[in-house]
Coordinates of C-alpha atoms and ligand atoms in Angstrom, one line a residue:
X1 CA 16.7 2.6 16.6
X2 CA 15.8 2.9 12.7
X3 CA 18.3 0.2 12.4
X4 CA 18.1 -2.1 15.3
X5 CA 17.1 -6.3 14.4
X6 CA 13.6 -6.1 15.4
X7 CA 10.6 -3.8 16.5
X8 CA 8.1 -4.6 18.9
X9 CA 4.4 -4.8 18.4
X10 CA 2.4 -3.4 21.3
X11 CA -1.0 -4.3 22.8
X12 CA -2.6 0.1 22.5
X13 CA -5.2 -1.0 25.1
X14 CA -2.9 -2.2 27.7
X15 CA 0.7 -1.0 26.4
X16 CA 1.5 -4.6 26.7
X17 CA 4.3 -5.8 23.8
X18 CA 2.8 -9.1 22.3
X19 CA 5.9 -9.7 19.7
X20 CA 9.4 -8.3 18.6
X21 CA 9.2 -8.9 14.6
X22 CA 12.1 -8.2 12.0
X23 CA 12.5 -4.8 11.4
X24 CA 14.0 -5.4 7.5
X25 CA 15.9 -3.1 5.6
X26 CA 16.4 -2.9 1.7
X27 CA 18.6 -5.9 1.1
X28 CA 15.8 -8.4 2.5
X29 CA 12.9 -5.9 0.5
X30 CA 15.4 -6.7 -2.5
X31 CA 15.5 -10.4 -1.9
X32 CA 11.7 -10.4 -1.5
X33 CA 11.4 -9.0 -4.9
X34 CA 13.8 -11.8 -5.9
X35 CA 11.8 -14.5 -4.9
X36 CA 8.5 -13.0 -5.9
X37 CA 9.9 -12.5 -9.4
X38 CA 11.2 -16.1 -9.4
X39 CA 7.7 -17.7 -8.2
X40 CA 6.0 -15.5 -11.0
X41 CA 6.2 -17.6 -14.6
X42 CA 4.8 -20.8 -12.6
X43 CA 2.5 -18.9 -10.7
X44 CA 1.0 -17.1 -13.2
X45 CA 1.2 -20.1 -15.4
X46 CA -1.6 -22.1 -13.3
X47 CA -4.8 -22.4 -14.5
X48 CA -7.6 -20.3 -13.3
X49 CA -9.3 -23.3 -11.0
X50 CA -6.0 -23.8 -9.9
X51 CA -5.8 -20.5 -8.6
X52 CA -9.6 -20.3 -7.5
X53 CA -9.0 -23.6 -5.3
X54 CA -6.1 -21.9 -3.6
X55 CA -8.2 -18.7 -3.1
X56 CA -11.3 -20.9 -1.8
X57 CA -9.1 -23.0 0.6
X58 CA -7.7 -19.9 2.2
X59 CA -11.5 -18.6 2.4
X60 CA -11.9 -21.6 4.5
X61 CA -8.9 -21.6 6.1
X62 CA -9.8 -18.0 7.5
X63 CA -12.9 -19.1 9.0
X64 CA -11.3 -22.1 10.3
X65 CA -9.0 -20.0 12.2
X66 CA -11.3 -17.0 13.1
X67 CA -11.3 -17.1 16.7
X68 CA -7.6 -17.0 16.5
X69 CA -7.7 -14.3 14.3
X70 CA -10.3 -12.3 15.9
X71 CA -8.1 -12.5 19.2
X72 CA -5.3 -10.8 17.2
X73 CA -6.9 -8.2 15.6
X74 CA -8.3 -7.0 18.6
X75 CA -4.9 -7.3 20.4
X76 CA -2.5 -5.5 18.1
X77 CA -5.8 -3.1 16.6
X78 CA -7.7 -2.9 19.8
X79 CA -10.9 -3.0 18.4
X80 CA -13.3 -4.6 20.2
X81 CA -14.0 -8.2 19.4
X82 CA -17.1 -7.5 17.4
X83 CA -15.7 -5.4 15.2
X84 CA -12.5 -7.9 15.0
X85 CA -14.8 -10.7 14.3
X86 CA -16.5 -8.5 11.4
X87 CA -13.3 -7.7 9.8
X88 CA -12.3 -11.1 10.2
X89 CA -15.6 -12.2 7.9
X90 CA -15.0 -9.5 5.9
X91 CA -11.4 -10.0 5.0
X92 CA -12.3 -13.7 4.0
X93 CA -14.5 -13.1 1.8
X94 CA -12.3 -11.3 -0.5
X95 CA -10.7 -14.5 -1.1
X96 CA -13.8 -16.3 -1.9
X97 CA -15.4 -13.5 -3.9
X98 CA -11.6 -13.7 -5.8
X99 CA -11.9 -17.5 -6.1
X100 CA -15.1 -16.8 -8.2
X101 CA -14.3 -14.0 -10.0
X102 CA -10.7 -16.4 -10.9
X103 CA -12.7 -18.9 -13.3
X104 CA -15.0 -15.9 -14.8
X105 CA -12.6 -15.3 -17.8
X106 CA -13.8 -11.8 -19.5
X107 CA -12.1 -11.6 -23.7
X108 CA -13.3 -10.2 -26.4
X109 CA -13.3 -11.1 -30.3
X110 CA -14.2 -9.1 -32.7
X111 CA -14.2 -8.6 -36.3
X112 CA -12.2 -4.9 -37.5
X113 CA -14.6 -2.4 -38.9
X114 CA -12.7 -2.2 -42.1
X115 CA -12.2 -6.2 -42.4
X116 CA -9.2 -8.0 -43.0
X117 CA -8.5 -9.0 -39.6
X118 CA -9.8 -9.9 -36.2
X119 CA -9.6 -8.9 -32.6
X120 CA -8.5 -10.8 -29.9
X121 CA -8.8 -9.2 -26.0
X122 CA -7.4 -11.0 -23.1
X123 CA -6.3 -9.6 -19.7
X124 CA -2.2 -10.9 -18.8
X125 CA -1.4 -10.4 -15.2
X126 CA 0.3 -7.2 -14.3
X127 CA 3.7 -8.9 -12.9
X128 CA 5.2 -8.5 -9.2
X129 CA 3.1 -6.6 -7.2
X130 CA 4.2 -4.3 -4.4
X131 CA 1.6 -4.1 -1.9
X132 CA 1.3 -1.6 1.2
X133 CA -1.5 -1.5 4.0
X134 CA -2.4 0.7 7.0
X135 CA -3.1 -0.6 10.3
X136 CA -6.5 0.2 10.8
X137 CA -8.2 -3.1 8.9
X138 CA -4.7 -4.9 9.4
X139 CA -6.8 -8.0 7.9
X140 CA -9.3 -6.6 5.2
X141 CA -7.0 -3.8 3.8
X142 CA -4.2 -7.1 3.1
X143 CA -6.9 -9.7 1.5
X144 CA -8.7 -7.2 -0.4
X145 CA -5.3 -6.9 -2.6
X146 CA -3.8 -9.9 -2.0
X147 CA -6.8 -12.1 -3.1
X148 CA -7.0 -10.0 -6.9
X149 CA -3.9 -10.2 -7.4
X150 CA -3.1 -14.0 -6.9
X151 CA -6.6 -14.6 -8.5
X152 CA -4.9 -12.6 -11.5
X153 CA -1.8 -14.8 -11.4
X154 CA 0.6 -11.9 -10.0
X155 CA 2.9 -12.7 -7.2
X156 CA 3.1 -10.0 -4.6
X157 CA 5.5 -8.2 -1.8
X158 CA 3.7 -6.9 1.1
X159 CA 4.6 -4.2 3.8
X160 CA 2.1 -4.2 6.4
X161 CA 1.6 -1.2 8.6
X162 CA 4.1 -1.0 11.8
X163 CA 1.5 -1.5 14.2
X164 CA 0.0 -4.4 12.9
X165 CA 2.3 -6.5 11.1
X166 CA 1.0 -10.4 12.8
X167 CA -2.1 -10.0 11.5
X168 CA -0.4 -10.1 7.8
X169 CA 2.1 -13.0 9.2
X170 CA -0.8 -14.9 9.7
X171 CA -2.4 -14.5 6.5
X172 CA 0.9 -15.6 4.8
X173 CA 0.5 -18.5 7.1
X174 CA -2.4 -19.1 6.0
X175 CA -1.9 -18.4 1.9
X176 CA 1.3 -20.6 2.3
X177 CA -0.6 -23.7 4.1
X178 CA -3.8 -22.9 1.6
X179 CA -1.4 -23.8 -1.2
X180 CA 0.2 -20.5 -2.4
X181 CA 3.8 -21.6 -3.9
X182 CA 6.7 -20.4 -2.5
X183 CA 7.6 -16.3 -3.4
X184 CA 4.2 -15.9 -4.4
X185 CA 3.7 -13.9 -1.5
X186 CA 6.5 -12.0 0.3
X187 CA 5.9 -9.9 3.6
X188 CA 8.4 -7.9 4.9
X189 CA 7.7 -6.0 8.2
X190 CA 10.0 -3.0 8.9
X191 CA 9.6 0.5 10.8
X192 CA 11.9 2.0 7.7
X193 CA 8.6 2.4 5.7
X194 CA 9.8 4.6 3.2
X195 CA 13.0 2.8 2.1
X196 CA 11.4 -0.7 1.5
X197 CA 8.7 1.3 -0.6
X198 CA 11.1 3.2 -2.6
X199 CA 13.3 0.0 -3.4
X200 CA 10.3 -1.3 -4.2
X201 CA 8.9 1.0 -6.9
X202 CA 12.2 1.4 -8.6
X203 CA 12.5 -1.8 -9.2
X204 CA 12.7 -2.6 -13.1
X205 CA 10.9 -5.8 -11.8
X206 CA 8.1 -4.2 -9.6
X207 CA 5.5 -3.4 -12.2
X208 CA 2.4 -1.9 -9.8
X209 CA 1.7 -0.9 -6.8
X210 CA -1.4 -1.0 -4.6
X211 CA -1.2 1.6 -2.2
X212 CA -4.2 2.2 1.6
X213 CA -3.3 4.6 3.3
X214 CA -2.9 8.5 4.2
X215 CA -3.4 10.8 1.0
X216 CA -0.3 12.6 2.1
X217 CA 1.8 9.3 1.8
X218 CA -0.2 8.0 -1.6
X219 CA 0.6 11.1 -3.5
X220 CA 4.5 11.2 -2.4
X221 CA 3.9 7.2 -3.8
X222 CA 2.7 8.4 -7.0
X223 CA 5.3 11.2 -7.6
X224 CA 7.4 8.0 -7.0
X225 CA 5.4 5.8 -9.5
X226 CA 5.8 8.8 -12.0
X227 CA 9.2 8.2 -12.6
X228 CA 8.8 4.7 -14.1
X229 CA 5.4 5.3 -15.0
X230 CA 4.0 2.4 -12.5
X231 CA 1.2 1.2 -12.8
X232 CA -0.5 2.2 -9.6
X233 CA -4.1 1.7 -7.7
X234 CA -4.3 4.5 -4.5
X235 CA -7.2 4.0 -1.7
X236 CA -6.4 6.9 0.3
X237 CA -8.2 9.6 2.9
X238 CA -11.5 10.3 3.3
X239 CA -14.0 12.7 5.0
X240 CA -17.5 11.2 4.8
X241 CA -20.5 12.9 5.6
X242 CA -23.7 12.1 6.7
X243 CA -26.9 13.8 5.5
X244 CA -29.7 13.5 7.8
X245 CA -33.6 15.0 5.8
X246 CA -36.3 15.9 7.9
X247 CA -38.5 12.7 6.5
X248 CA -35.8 10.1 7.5
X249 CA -36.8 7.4 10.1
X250 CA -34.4 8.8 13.4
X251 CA -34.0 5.3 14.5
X252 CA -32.7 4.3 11.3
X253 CA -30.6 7.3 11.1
X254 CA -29.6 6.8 14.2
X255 CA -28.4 3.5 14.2
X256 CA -26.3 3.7 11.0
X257 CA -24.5 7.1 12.2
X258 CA -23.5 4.9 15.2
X259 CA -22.1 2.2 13.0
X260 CA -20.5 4.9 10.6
X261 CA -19.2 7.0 12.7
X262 CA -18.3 4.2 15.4
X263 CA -16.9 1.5 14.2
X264 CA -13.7 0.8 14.8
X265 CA -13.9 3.6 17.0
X266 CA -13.9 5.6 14.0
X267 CA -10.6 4.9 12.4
X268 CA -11.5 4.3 9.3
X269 CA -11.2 5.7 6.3
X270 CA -15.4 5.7 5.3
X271 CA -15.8 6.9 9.1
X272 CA -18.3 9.2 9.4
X273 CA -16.7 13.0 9.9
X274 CA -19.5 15.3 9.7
X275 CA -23.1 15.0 10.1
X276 CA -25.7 17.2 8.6
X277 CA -29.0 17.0 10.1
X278 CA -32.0 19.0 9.1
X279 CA -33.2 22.0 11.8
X280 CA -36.7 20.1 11.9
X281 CA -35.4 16.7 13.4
X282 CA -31.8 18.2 14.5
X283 CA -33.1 18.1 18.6
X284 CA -34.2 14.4 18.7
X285 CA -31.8 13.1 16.8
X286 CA -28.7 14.6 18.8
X287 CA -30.8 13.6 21.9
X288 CA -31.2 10.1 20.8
X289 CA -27.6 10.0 19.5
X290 CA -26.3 11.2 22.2
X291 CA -28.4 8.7 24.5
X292 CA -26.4 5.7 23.2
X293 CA -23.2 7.5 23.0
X294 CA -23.1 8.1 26.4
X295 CA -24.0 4.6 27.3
X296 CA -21.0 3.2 24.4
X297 CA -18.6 0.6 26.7
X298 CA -15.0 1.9 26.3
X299 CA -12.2 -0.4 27.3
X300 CA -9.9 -3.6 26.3
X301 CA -11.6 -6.0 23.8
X302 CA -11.3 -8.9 26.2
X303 CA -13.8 -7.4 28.6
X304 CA -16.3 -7.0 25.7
X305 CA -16.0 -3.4 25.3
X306 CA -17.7 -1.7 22.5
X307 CA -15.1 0.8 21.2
X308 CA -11.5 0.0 22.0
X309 CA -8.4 2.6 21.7
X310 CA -6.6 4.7 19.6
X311 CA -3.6 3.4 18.0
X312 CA -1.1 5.2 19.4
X313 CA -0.5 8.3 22.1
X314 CA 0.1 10.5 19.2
X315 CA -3.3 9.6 17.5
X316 CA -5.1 10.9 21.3
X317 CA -3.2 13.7 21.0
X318 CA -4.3 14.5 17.4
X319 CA -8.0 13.9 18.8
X320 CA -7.8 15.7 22.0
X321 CA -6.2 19.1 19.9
X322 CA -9.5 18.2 17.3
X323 CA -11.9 18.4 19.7
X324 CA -10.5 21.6 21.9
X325 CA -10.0 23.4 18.5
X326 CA -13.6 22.9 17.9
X327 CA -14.4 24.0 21.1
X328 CA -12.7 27.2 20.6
X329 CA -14.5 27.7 17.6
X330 CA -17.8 27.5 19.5
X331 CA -18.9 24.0 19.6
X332 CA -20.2 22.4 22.6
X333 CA -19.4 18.8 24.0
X334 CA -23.2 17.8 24.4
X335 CA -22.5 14.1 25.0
X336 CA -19.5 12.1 26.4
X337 CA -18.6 8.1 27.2
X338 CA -17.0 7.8 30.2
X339 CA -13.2 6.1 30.4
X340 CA -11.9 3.2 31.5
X341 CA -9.1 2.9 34.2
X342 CA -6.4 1.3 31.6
X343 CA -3.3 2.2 30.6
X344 CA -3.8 2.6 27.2
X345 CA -5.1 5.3 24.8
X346 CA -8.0 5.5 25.2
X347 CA -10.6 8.7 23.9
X348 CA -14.2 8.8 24.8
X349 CA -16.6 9.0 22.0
X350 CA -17.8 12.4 22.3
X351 CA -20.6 14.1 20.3
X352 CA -20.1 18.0 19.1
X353 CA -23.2 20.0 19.0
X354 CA -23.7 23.6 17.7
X355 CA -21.0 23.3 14.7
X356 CA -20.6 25.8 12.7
X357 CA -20.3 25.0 9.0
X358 CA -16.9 26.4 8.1
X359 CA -15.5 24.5 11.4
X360 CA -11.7 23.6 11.0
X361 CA -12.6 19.9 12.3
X362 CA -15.1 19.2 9.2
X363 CA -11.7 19.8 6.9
X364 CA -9.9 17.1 8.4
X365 CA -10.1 13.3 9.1
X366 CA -10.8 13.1 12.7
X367 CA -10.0 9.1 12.4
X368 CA -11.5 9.2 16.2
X369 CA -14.5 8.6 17.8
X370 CA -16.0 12.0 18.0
X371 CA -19.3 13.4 16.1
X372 CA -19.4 17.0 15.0
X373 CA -23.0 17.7 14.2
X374 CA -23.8 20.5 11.6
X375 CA -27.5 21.7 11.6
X376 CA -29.0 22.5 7.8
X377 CA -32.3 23.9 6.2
X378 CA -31.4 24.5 2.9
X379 CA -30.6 21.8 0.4
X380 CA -28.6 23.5 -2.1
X381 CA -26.4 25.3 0.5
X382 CA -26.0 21.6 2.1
X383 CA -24.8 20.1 -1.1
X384 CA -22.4 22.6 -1.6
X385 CA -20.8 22.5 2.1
X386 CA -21.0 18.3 1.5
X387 CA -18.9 18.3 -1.8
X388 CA -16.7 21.3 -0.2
X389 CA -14.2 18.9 0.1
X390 CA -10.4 17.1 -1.3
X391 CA -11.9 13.9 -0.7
X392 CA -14.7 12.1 -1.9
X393 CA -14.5 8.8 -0.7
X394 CA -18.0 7.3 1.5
X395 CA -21.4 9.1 1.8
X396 CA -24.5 8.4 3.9
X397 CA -28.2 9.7 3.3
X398 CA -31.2 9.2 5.2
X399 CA -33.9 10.2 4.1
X400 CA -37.5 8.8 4.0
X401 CA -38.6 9.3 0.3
X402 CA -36.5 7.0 -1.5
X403 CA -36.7 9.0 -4.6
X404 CA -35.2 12.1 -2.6
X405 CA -32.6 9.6 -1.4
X406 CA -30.9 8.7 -4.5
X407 CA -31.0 12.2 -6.1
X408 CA -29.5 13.3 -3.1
X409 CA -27.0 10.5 -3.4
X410 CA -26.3 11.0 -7.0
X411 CA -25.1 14.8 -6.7
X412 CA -22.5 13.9 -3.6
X413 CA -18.8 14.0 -5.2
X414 CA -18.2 10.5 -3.5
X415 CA -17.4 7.1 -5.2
X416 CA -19.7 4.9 -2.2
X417 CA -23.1 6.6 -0.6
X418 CA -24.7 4.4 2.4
X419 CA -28.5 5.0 1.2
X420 CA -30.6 4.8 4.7
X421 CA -27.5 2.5 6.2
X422 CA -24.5 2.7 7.8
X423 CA -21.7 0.2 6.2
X424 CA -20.9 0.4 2.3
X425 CA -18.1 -2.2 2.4
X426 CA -18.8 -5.7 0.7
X427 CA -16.4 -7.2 -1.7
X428 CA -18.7 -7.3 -4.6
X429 CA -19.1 -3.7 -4.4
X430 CA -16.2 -1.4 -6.5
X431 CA -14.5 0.1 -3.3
X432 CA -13.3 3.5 -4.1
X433 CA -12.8 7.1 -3.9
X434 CA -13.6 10.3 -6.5
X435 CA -11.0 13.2 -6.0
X436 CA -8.1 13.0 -3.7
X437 CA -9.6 9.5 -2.3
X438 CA -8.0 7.9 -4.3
X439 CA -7.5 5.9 -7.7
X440 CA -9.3 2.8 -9.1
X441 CA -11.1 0.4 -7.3
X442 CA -11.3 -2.6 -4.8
X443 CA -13.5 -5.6 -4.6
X444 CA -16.1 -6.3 -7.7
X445 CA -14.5 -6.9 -11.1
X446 CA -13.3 -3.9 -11.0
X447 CA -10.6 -5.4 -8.2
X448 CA -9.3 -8.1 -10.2
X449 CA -8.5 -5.5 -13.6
X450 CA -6.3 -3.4 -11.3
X451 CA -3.8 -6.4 -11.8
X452 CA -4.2 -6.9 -15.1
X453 CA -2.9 -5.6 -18.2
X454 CA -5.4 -5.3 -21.6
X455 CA -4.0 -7.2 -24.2
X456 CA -5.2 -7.8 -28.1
X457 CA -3.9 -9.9 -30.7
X458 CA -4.7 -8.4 -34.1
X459 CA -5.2 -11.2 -36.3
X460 CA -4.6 -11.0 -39.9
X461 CA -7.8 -12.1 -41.1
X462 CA -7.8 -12.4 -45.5
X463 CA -11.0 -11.9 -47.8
Ligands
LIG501 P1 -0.2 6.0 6.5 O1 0.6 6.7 7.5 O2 -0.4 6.6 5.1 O3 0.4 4.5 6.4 C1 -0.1 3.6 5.5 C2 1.0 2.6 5.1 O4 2.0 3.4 4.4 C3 1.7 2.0 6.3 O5 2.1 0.7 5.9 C4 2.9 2.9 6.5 O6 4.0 2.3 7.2 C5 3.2 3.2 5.1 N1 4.0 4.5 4.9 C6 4.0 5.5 5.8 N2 4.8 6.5 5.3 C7 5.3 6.0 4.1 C8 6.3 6.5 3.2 N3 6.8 7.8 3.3 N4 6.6 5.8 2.1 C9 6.1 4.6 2.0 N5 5.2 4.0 2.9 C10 4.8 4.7 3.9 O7 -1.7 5.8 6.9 P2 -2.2 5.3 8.4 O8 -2.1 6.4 9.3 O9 -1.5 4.0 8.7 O10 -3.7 4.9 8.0 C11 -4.7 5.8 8.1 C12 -5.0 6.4 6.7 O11 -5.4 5.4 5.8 C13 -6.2 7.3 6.7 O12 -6.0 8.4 6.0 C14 -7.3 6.5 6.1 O13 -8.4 7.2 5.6 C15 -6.6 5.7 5.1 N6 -7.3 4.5 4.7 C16 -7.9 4.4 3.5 C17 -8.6 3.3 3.1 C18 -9.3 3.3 1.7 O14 -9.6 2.2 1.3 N7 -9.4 4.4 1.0 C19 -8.8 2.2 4.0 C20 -8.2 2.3 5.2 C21 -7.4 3.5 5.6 P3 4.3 2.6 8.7 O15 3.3 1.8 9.5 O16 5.7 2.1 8.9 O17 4.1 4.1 8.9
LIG502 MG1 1.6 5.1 10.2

């Protein structure tokens, strides 16, 4: 099996195989190395508009292609075709914020304190880049390091997740057709993850690695990018909360739990896993949550349904064990989505009521649609349960008094905090996580340096 020619991508609404793709072992990973290496001096040779027009015709060549796109997401994903649509806008825009951020050269030049010579800083791209993606934002999670790192005038290797490798396919497509040289980007699409990966990073010629995924598999990475001290950027696991005060507007608070905890049906990694609401406003708002959980359309895409499946059987499994552990530890299913009649696997989004704060299920990333729903009174006590965590990667507060808001924000142990919203993403923003989250950042400036290397030229500078 592990070694058979090709894998086969499956539709997880409808169990329906939509491809057989390569399933590559180390010899092609090696050769992809080759030719990213080879395309390297010319790539990163090009001059920064050169490399911002490429960038800017792949922005548009996204767009022109989204309905295609869209369709493919949401066919290989499942997500519905809103939320394919969004990532598909989303994804896109990394490559234009990247073709901006390409012309914006940042240097330094300075004299020495102690005179006698001069400083000159400039930022040299980081080399071959080995890049590896989940499947959950099988579009967003590839152009928010692709984009960087061409922009920065690195080549790259990409292994895409083994659910969703067409999505990435079609994004080479697109780079190649957009004007991205030969080698410059390399996918390789295998179900012998861990091979590729560990050709990959000990490969004299490999010099970082951008890893989004599980925190489990990003740490094994870095004990792996220990040993030839690779440089390495990590966006990893998360377990967001959301902190409901008595003062915030319920409709708002409603709303943006529904977007952060459903989205994607929430597998995603600034989902929304626990949500603290104040005793005073606790009632309404699990009522009025509840209300339009209940009424959430499950089902294919196609059909225009509002949350789509899990990825796999295993992931319902996970879910299902979640949810009946909570259960046993005295939570009660207060709200429920019904099913649809399809084959494939499918959870209904299902709000917990009456969990207790040391639950098992507020330690782990449900990556499912299901709310647990913590009651608080005390605000101290709720920052401390809220920061009781590994991870520290999204945040959301609503609260009425803006003031309250941001201090509130500002003492959560997370590196994004949704202030009276839902959604933190947006590729001028640093994505990133504190703690076991992860390591550096995505998007902003911040996204370009993680391909770069700091160099000076000390100048000898006489009297
Ligand atoms: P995963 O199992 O860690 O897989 C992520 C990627 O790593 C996939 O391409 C996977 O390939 C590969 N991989 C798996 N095991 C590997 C190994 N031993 N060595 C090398 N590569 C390996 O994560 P997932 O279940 O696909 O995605 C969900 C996780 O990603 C969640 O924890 C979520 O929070 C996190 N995430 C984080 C962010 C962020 O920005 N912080 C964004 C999205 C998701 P295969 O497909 O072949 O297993
Ligand atoms: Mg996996």
């Amino acid at each position: 099996m592990t070694n058979s020619p090709t894998f086969s991508v499956e539709d997880p609404a409808t169990l329906e195989v939509l491809a057989h793709v390569p399933n590559q072992g180390v010899v092609e990973a090696r050769a992809a190395v080759d030719r990213a290496a080879a395309a390297l001096p010319g790539w990163s040779r090009t001059s920064p508009r050169h490399r911002s027009n490429v960038l800017r015709r792949a922005f548009e060549l996204m767009l022109r292609d989204k309905d295609e796109l869209t369709e493919l997401i949401a066919r290989e994903n499942g997500k519905s075709l809103v939320d394919a649509a969004g990532e598909v806008n989303y994804a896109a825009e990394f490559f234009r914020w990247f073709s901006e951020e390409a012309v914006r050269p940042a240097g330094e030049y300075g004299e020495a304190p102690a005179g006698g010579a001069r400083t000159l800083v400039s930022h040299r791209p980081v080399g071959v880049a080995a890049l590896v993606t989940p499947w959950n934002f099988p579009a967003a999670m590839a152009t928010r390091k692709i984009a960087p790192a061409l922009a920065a005038g690195c080549t790259v290797v990409l292994k895409p997740a083994q659910e969703t490798p067409l999505t990435a396919l079609a994004i080479a497509r697109i780079l190649a057709e957009a004007g991205v040289p030969e080698g410059a980007i390399e996918v390789v699409t295998t179900i012998t993850s861990a091979d590729i990966v560990s050709a990959w990073l000990s490969d004299d010629r490999v010099r970082k690695v951008s890893f989004t995924g599980s925190t489990g598999v990003g740490r094994a990475l870095l004990h792996q990018a220990a040993e030839r001290v690779l440089n390495a950027s990590m966006e990893l696991g998360g377990n967001a909360p959301v902190v409901i005060a008595e003062d915030a507007d319920l409709d708002a608070a409603v709303a943006g739990t529904m977007v952060a905890k459903f989205r994607n049906g929430g597998q995603a990694c600034t989902a929304a896993n626990r949500i603290y609401v104040h005793s005073d406003v606790a009632f309404d708002f699990i009522a009025r949550l509840g209300a339009k959980v209940e009424k959430l359309s499950v089902g294919l895409a196609v059909d225009g349904a509002e949350v789509g499946p899990l990825i796999t059987a295993a992931a319902v499994d996970r879910v299902r064990r979640t949810v009946e552990q909570a259960v046993a530890e005295g939570a009660r299913i207060s709200h429920q989505a019904a099913l649809p009649e399809a084959a494939g696997y499918f959870f209904p989004p299902t709000v917990l009521a009456d969990v207790a704060p040391g639950a098992t299920i507020l330690r782990e990333e449900i990556f499912g649609p299901v709310a647990p729903i913590v009651v608080w009174e005390d605000e101290e006590e709720l920052l401390r349960l809220v920061n009781d965590t590994e991870y520290g990667l999204a945040a959301y507060v609503f609260a009425g008094d803006l003031g309250r808001a941001l201090r509130l924000g500002e003492r959560i142990e997370a590196g994004m905090v949704g202030i009276n919203r839902g959604l933190v993403s947006d590729p001028s923003a640093p994505f990133g996580g504190f703690k076991q989250s992860g390591l550096g950042r995505e998007g902003a400036r911040e996204g370009l340096r993680e391909f770069q290397e700091t160099q000076y030229l000390s100048v000898d500078w006489p009297a």
